[in-house]
GROMACS .gro file of C-alpha atoms in nm:
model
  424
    1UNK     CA    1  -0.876  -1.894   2.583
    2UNK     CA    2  -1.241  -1.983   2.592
    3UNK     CA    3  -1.302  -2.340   2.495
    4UNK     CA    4  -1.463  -2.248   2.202
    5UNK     CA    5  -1.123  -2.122   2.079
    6UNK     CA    6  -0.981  -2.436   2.047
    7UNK     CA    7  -1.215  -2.645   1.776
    8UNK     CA    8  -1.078  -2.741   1.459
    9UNK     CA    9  -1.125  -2.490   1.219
   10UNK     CA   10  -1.376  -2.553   0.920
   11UNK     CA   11  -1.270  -2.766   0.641
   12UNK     CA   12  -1.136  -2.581   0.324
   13UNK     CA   13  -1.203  -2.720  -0.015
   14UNK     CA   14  -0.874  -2.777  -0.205
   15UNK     CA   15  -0.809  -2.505  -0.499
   16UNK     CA   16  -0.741  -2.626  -0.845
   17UNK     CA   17  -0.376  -2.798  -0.904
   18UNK     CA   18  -0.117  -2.662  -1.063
   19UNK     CA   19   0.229  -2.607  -1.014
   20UNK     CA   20   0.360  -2.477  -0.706
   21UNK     CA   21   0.666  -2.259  -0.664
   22UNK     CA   22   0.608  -2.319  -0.250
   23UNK     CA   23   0.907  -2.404  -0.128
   24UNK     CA   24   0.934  -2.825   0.017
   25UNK     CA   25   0.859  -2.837   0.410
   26UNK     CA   26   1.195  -2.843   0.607
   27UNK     CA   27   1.258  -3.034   0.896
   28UNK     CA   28   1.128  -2.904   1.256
   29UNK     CA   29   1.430  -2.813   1.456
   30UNK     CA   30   1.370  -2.894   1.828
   31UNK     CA   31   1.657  -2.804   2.109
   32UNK     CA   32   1.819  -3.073   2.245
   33UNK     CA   33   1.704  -2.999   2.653
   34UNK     CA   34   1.931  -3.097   2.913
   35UNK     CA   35   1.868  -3.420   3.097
   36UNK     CA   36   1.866  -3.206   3.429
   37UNK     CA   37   1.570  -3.027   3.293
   38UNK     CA   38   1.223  -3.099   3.438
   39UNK     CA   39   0.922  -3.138   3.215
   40UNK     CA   40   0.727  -2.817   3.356
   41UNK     CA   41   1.019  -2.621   3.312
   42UNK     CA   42   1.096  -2.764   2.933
   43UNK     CA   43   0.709  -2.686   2.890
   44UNK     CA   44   0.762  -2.345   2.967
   45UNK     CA   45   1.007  -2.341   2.730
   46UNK     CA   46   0.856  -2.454   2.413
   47UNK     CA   47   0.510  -2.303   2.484
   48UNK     CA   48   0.657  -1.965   2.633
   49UNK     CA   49   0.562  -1.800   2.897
   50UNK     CA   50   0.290  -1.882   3.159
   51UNK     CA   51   0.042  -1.762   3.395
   52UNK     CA   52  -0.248  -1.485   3.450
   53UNK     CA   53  -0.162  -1.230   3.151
   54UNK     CA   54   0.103  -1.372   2.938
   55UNK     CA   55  -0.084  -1.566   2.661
   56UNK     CA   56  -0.035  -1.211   2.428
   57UNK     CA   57   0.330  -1.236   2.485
   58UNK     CA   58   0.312  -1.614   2.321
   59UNK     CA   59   0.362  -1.689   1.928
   60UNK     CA   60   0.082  -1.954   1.852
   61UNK     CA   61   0.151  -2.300   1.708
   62UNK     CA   62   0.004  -2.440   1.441
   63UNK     CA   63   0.052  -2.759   1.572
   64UNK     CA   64  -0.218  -2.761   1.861
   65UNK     CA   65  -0.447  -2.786   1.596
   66UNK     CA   66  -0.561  -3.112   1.494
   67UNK     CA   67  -0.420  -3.255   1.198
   68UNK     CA   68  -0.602  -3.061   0.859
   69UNK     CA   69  -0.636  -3.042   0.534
   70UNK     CA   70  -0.592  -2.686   0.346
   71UNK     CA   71  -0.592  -2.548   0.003
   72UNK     CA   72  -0.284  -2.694  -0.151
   73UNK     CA   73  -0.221  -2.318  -0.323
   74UNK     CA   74  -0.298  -2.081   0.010
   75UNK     CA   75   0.083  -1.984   0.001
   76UNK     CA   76   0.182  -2.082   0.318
   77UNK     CA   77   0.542  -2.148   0.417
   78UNK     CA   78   0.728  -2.286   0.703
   79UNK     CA   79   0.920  -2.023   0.896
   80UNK     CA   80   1.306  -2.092   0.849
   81UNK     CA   81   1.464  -2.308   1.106
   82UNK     CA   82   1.612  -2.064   1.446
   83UNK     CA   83   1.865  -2.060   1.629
   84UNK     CA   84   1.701  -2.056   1.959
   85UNK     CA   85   1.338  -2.104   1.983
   86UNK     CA   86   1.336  -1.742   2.175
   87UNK     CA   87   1.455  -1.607   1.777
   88UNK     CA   88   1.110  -1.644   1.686
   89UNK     CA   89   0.934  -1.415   1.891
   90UNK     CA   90   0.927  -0.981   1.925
   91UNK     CA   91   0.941  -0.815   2.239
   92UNK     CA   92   0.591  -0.632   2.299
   93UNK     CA   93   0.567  -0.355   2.376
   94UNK     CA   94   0.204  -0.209   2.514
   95UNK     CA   95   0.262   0.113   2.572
   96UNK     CA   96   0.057   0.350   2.336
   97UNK     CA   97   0.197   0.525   2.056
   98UNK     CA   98   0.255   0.897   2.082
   99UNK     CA   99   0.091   1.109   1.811
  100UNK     CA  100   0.162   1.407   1.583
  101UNK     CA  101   0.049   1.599   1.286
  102UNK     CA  102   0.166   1.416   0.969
  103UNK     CA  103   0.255   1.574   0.624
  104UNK     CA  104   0.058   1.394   0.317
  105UNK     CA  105   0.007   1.419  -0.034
  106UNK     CA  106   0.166   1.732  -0.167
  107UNK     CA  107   0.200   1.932   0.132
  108UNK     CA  108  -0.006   2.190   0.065
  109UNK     CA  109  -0.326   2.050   0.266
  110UNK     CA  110  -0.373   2.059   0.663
  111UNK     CA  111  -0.153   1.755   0.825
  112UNK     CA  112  -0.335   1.444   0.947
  113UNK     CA  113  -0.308   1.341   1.337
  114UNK     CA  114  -0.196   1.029   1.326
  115UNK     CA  115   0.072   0.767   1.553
  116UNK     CA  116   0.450   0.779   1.434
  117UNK     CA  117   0.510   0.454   1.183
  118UNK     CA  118   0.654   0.189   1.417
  119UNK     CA  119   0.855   0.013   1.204
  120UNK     CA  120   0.998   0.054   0.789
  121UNK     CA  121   1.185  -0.294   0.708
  122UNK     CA  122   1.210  -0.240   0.274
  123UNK     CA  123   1.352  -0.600   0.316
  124UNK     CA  124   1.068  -0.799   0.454
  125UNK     CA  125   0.829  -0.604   0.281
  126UNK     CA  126   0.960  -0.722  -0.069
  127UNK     CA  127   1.005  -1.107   0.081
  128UNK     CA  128   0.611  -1.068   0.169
  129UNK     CA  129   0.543  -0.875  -0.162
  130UNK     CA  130   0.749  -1.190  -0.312
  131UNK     CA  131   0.531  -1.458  -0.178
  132UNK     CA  132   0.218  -1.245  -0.206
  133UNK     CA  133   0.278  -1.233  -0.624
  134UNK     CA  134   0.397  -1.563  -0.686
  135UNK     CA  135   0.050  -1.687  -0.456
  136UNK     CA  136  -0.145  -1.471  -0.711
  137UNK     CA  137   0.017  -1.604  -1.007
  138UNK     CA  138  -0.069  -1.980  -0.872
  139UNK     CA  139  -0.427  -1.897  -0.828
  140UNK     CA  140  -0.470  -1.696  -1.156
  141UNK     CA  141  -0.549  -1.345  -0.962
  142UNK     CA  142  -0.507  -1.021  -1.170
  143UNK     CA  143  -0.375  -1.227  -1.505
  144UNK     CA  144  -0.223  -1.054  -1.741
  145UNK     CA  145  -0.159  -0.729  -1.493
  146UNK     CA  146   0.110  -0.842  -1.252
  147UNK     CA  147   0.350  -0.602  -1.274
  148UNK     CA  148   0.115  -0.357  -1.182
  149UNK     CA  149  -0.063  -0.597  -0.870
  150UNK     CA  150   0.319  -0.608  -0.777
  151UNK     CA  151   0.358  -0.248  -0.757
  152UNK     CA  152   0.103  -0.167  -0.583
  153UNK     CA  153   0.265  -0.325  -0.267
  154UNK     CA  154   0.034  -0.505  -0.053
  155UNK     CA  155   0.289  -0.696   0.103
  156UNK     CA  156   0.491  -0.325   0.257
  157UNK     CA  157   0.154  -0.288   0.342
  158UNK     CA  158   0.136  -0.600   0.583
  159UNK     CA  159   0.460  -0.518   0.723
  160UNK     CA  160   0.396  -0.138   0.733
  161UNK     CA  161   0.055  -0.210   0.978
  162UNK     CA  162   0.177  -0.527   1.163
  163UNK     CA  163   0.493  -0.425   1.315
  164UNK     CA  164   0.469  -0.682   1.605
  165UNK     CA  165   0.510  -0.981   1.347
  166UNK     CA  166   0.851  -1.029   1.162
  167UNK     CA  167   0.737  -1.375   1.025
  168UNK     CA  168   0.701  -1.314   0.658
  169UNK     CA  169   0.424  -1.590   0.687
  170UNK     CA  170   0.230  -1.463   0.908
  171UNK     CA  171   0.247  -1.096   0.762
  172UNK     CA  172   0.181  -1.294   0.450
  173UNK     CA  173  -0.157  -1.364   0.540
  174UNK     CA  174  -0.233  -0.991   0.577
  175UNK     CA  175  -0.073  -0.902   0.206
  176UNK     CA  176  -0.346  -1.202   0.116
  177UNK     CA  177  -0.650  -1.098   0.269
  178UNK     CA  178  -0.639  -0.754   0.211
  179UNK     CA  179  -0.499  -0.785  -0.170
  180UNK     CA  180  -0.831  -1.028  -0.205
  181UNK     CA  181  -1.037  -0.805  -0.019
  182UNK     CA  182  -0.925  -0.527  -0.282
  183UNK     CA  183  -0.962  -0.790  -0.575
  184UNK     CA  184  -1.317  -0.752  -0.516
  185UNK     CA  185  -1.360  -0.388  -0.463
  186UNK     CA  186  -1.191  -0.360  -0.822
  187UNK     CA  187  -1.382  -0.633  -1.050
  188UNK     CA  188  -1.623  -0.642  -0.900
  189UNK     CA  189  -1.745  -0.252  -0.708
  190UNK     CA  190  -1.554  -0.002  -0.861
  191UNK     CA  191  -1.352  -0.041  -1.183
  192UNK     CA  192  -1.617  -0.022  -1.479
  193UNK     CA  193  -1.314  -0.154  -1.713
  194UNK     CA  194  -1.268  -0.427  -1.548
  195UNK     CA  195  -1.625  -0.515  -1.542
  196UNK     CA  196  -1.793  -0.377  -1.212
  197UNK     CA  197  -2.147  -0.356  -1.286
  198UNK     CA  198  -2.387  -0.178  -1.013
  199UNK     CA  199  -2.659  -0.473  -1.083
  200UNK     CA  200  -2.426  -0.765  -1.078
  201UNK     CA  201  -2.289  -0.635  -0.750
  202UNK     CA  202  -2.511  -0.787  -0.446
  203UNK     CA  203  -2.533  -1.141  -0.625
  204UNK     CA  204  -2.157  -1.118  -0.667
  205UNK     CA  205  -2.099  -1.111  -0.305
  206UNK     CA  206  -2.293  -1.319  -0.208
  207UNK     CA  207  -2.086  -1.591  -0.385
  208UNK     CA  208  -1.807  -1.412  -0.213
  209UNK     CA  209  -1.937  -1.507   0.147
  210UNK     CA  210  -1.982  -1.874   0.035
  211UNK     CA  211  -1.661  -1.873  -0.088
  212UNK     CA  212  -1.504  -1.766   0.266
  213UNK     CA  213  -1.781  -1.959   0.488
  214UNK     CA  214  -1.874  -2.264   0.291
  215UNK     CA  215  -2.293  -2.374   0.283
  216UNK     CA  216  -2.319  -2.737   0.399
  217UNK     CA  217  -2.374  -2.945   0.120
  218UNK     CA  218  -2.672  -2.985  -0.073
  219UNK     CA  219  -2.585  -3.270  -0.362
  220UNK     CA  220  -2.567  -3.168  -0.710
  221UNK     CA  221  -2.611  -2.794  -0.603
  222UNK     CA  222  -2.299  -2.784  -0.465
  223UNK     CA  223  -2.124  -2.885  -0.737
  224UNK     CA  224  -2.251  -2.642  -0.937
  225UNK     CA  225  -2.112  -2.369  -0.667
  226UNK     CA  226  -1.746  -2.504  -0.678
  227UNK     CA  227  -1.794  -2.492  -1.020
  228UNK     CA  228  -1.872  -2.123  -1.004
  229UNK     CA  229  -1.593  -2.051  -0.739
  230UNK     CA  230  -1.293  -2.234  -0.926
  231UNK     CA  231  -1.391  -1.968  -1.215
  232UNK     CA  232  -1.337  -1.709  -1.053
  233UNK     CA  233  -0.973  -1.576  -0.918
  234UNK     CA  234  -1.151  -1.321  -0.662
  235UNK     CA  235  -1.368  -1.598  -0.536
  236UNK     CA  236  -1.041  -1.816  -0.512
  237UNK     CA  237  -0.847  -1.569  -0.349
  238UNK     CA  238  -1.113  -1.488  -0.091
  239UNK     CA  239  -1.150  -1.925  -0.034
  240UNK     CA  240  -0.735  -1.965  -0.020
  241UNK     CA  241  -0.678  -1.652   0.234
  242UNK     CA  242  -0.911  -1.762   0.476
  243UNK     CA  243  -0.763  -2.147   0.458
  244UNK     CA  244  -0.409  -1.965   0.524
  245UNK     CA  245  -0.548  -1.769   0.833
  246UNK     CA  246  -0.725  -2.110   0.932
  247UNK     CA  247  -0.331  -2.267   0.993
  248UNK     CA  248  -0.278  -1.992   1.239
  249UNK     CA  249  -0.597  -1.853   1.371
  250UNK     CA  250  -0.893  -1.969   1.646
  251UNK     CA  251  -1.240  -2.099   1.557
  252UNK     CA  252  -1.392  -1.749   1.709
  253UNK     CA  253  -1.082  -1.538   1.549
  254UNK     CA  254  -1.205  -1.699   1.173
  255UNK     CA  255  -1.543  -1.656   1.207
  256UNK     CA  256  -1.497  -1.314   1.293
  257UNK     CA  257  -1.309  -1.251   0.996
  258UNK     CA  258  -1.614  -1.379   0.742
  259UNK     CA  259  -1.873  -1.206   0.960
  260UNK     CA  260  -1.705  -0.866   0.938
  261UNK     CA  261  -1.620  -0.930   0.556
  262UNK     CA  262  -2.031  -0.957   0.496
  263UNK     CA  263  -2.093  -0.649   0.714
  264UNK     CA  264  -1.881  -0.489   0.484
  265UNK     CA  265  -2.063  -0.622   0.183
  266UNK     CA  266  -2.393  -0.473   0.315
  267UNK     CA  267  -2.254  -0.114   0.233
  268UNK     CA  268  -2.118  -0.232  -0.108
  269UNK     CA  269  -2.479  -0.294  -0.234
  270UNK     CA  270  -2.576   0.036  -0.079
  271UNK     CA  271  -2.301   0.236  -0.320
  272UNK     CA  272  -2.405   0.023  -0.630
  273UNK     CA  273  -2.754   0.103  -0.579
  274UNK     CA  274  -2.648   0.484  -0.544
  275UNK     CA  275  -2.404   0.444  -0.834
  276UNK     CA  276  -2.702   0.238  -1.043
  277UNK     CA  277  -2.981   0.531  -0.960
  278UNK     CA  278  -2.741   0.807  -1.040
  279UNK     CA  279  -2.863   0.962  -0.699
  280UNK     CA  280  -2.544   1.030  -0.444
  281UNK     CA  281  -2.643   0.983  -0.108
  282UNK     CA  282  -2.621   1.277   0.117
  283UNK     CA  283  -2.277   1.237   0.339
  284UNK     CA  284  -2.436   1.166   0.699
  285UNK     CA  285  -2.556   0.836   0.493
  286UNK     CA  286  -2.232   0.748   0.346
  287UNK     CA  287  -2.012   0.751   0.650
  288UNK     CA  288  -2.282   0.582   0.802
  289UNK     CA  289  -2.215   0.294   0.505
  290UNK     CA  290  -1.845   0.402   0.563
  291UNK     CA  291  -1.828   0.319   0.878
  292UNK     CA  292  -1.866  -0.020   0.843
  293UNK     CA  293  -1.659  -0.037   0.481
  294UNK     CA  294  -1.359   0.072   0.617
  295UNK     CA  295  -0.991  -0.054   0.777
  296UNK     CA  296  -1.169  -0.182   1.035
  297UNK     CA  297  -1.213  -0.514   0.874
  298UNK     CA  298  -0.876  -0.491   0.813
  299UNK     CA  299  -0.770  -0.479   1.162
  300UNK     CA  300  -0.974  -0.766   1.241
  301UNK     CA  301  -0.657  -0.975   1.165
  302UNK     CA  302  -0.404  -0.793   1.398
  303UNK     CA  303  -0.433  -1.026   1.657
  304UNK     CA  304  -0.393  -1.318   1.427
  305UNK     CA  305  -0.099  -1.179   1.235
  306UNK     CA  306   0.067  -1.088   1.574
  307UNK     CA  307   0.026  -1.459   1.679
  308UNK     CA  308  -0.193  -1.411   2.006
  309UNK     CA  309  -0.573  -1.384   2.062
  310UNK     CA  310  -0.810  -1.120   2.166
  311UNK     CA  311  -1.122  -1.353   2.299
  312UNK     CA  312  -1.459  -1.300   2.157
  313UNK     CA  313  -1.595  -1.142   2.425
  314UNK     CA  314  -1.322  -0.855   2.458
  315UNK     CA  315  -1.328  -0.805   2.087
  316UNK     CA  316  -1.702  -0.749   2.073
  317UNK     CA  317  -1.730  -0.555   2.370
  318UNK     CA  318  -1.910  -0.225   2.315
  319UNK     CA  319  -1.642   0.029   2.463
  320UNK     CA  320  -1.360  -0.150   2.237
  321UNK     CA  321  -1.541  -0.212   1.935
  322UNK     CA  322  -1.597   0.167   1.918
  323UNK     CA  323  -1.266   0.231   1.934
  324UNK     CA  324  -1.219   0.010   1.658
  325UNK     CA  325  -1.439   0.165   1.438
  326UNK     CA  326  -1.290   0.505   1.514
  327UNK     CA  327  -0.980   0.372   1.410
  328UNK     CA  328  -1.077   0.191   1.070
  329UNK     CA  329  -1.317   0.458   1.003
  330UNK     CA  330  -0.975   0.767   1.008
  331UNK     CA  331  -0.785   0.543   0.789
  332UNK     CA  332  -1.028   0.472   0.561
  333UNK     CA  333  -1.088   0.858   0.493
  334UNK     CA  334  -0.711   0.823   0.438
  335UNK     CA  335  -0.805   0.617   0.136
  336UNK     CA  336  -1.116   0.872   0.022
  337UNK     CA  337  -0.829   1.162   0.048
  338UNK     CA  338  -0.606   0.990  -0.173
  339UNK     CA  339  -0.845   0.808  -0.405
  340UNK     CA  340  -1.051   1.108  -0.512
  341UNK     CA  341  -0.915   1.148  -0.818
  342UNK     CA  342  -0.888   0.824  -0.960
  343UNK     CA  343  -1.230   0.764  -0.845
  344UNK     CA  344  -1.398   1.086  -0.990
  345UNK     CA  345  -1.234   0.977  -1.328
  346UNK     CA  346  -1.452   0.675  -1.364
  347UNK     CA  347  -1.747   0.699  -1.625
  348UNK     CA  348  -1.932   0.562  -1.285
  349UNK     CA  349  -1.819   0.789  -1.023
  350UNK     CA  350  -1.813   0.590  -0.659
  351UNK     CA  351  -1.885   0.752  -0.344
  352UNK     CA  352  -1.627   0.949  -0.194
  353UNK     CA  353  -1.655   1.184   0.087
  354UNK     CA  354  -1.435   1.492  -0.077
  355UNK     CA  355  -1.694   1.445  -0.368
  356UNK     CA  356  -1.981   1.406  -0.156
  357UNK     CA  357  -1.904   1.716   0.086
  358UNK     CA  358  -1.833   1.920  -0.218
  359UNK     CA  359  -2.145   1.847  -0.388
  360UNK     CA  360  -2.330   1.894  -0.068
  361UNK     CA  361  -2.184   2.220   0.035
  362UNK     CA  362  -2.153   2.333  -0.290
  363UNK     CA  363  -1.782   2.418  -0.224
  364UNK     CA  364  -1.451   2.356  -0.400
  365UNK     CA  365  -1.262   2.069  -0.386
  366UNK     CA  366  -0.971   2.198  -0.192
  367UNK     CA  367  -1.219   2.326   0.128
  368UNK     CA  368  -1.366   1.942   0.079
  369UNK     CA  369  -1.030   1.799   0.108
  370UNK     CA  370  -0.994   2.043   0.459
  371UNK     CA  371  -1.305   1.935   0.611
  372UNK     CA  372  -1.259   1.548   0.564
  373UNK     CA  373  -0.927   1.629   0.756
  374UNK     CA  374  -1.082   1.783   1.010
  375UNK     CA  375  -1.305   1.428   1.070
  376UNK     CA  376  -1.031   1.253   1.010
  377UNK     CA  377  -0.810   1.407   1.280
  378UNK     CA  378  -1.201   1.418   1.547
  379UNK     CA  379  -1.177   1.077   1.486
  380UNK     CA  380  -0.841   1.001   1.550
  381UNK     CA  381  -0.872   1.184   1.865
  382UNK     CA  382  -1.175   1.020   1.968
  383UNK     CA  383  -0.997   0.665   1.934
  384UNK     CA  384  -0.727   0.858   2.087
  385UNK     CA  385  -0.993   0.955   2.425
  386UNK     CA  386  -1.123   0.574   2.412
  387UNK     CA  387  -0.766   0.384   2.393
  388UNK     CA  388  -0.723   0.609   2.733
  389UNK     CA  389  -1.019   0.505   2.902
  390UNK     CA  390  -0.947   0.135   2.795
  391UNK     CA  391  -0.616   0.058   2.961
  392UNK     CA  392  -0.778   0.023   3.320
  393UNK     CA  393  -0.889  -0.288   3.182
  394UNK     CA  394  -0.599  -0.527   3.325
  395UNK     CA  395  -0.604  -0.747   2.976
  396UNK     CA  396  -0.252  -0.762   2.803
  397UNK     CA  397  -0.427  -0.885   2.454
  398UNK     CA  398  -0.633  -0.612   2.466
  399UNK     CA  399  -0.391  -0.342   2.493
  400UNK     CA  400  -0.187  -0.508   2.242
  401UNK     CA  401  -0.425  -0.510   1.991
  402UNK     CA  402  -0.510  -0.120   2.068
  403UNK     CA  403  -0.136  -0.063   2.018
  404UNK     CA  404  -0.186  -0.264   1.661
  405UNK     CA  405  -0.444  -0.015   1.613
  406UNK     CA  406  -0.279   0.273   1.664
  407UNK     CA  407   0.026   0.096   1.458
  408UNK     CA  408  -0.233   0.054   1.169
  409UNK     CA  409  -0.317   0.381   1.135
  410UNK     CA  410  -0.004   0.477   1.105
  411UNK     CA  411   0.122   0.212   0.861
  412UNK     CA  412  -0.183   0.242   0.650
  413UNK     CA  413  -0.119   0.638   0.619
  414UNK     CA  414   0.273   0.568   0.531
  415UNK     CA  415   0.148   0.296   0.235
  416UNK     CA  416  -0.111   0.558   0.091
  417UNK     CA  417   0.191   0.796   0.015
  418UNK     CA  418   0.374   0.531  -0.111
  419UNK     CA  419   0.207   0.300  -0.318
  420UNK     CA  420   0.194   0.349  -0.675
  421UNK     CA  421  -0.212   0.301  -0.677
  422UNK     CA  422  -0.293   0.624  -0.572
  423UNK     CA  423  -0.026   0.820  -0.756
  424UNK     CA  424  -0.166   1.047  -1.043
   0.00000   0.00000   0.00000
């Protein structure tokens, strides 16, 4: 790991108290090694593992951080005590995924190429979906509609796309992240009745990114932010998920996470100012917005759910960060294919590709839906063509998070035909 991996991760500001339904610390459980056992060898078996290409195959530790404070609400828990220390880690597995055409929706439109869903465990996708609710309850997230946040599922979701993690606390901060990251699409980008305004939009989010990457402080100012912050439960639930990924997660693997989050927020203003003027932009444009707002982010926290780390280096290389993109960008035309409707129904229709190619080719909604398939399945294939060109690189990490690519678009597929957000 690069040795700027290893700093302490940045200081979170504690949420507001209140009571807490986490359950009390238990006691760490350490085997009792034989006396015949020599230190390197009782090294190797705490830590795991050793040597040129093994660190992916490792479950990280909180404890080589130094000691730190977090938000006192970020719904972390303690994994259960194991029987063996080897209990708590999944055998990897880096070969690639095999692919096929995939039924969705009704049936009646052209399948999507997509990987096989790795892994469907109903059971630790409620215990996630458990902790996931009762974190949102703490914090005051979607008050007063929490049987419908629960339904939605955005803890099957975690442990539909992470299928190399079967902690329900690491998976947790997935559900988190991604049920925040939606918080704000809904209040504050999308959903007119719950008060998304095109204008109030931009200054929004930029709240949002000091709420994830805190300003140094600047006196009385500063209060007046936390003020604004504690207010708001999107705000809060941005601030707590990133102090639950800083228990588990590197310096570089953090920052990455509130750098891509404001990348995304640059094509946010971009649909409120097309939503504002009334003007849709033509499609080339959106995808090109698209591109950038889509699952991608998302998959920025594979590595850190999975317990390993890609370094910086191989995440922002050009040949993989295409892939990437390719990737995030098919499964987030998963979510235009599904959301169509509900979107088209609001008094301020978002951008949506089906809409936008309909409008543009002046064609019917059903030969829309077919040609965002088709660029759904090109780019599937295209991630398909780079994964293959990628694995003469000889870097475990890296072909374990491809594989956790490939997993996500298959998870993320599975959710969307699932979940009760979508249904009509």
């Amino acid at each position: 790991m690069p040795a700027d991996d290893t700093a302490e991760p940045p200081a979170a500001i504690p949420l507001p108290t209140g009571p807490s339904i986490r359950r009390p610390a238990e006691p760490r459980i350490h085997a009792i090694p034989d006396k015949s056992t020599e230190p390197d060898a009782l090294a190797r078996m705490v830590w795991g593992p050793t040597g040129l290409g093994t660190s992916a195959l490792r479950v990280r530790s909180a404890d080589r951080w130094p000691p730190h404070t977090f938000c006192e609400h970020d719904g972390h828990e303690p994994p259960q005590p194991r029987l063996t220390p080897a209990s708590t880690a999944l055998t990897c597995d880096l070969d690639p995924l095999a692919y096929r055409e995939r039924e969705w929706g009704d049936g009646s439109y052209p399948p999507l190429y997509c990987p096989e869903t790795v892994r469907v465990d109903e059971d630790l996708g409620e215990e996630v979906n458990r902790r996931l609710v009762a974190w949102a309850e703490r914090i005051g997230l979607h008050e007063g509609r929490m049987k419908e946040f629960s339904d939605t599922g955005y803890g099957r979701l975690a442990m539909l796309t992470h299928p190399d993690a079967d902690d329900p606390d690491m998976l947790l901060i997935a559900a988190q992240t991604n049920a925040a990251w939606w918080a704000a699409d809904d209040y504050y980008a999308d959903e007119t009745d719950l008060g998304a305004t095109p204008t109030e939009l931009p200054p929004r989010l930029a709240l949002v990114t000091s709420a994830m990457d805190p300003p140094p402080p600047a006196g009385d100012y500063t209060r007046q932010l936390e003020e604004a912050i504690l207010a708001d439960p999107v705000l809060v639930s941005l601030r707590s998920s990133i102090s639950h990924i800083s228990r588990h997660a590197s310096s570089s693997q953090i920052g990455r996470v509130c750098n891509i989050t404001s990348q995304m927020y640059v094509s946010w203003a971009a649909y409120a100012a097309w939503r504002y003027l009334e003007t849709p932009p033509p499609v080339w444009r959106y995808l090109a917005a698209r591109q950038h707002d889509s699952f991608y982010t998302s998959m920025t926290l594979i590595d850190i759910v999975g317990g390993y780390n890609l370094p910086a280096d191989l995440f922002f290389m050009r040949r993989f960060h295409t892939a990437l993109m390719q990737a995030g960008t098919a499964s987030v035309l998963v979510n235009d294919l599904y959301s169509v409707e509900r979107e088209a129904a609001d008094e301020l229709p978002d951008s949506n590709v089906i809409l936008l190619i309909a409008a543009e080719e002046k064609c019917s909604i059903r030969e829309a839906t077919e040609r965002a398939v088709a660029l759904h399945n090109d780019l599937v294939k295209g991630f398909e063509s780079s994964h293959r060109a990628l694995l003469s690189l000889r870097s475990p990490e890296l072909h374990r998070f491809l594989r956790g690519a490939q997993a996500w678009m298959a998870g993320c597929l599975e959710w969307h035909g699932s979940t009760s957000r979508y249904q009509s």
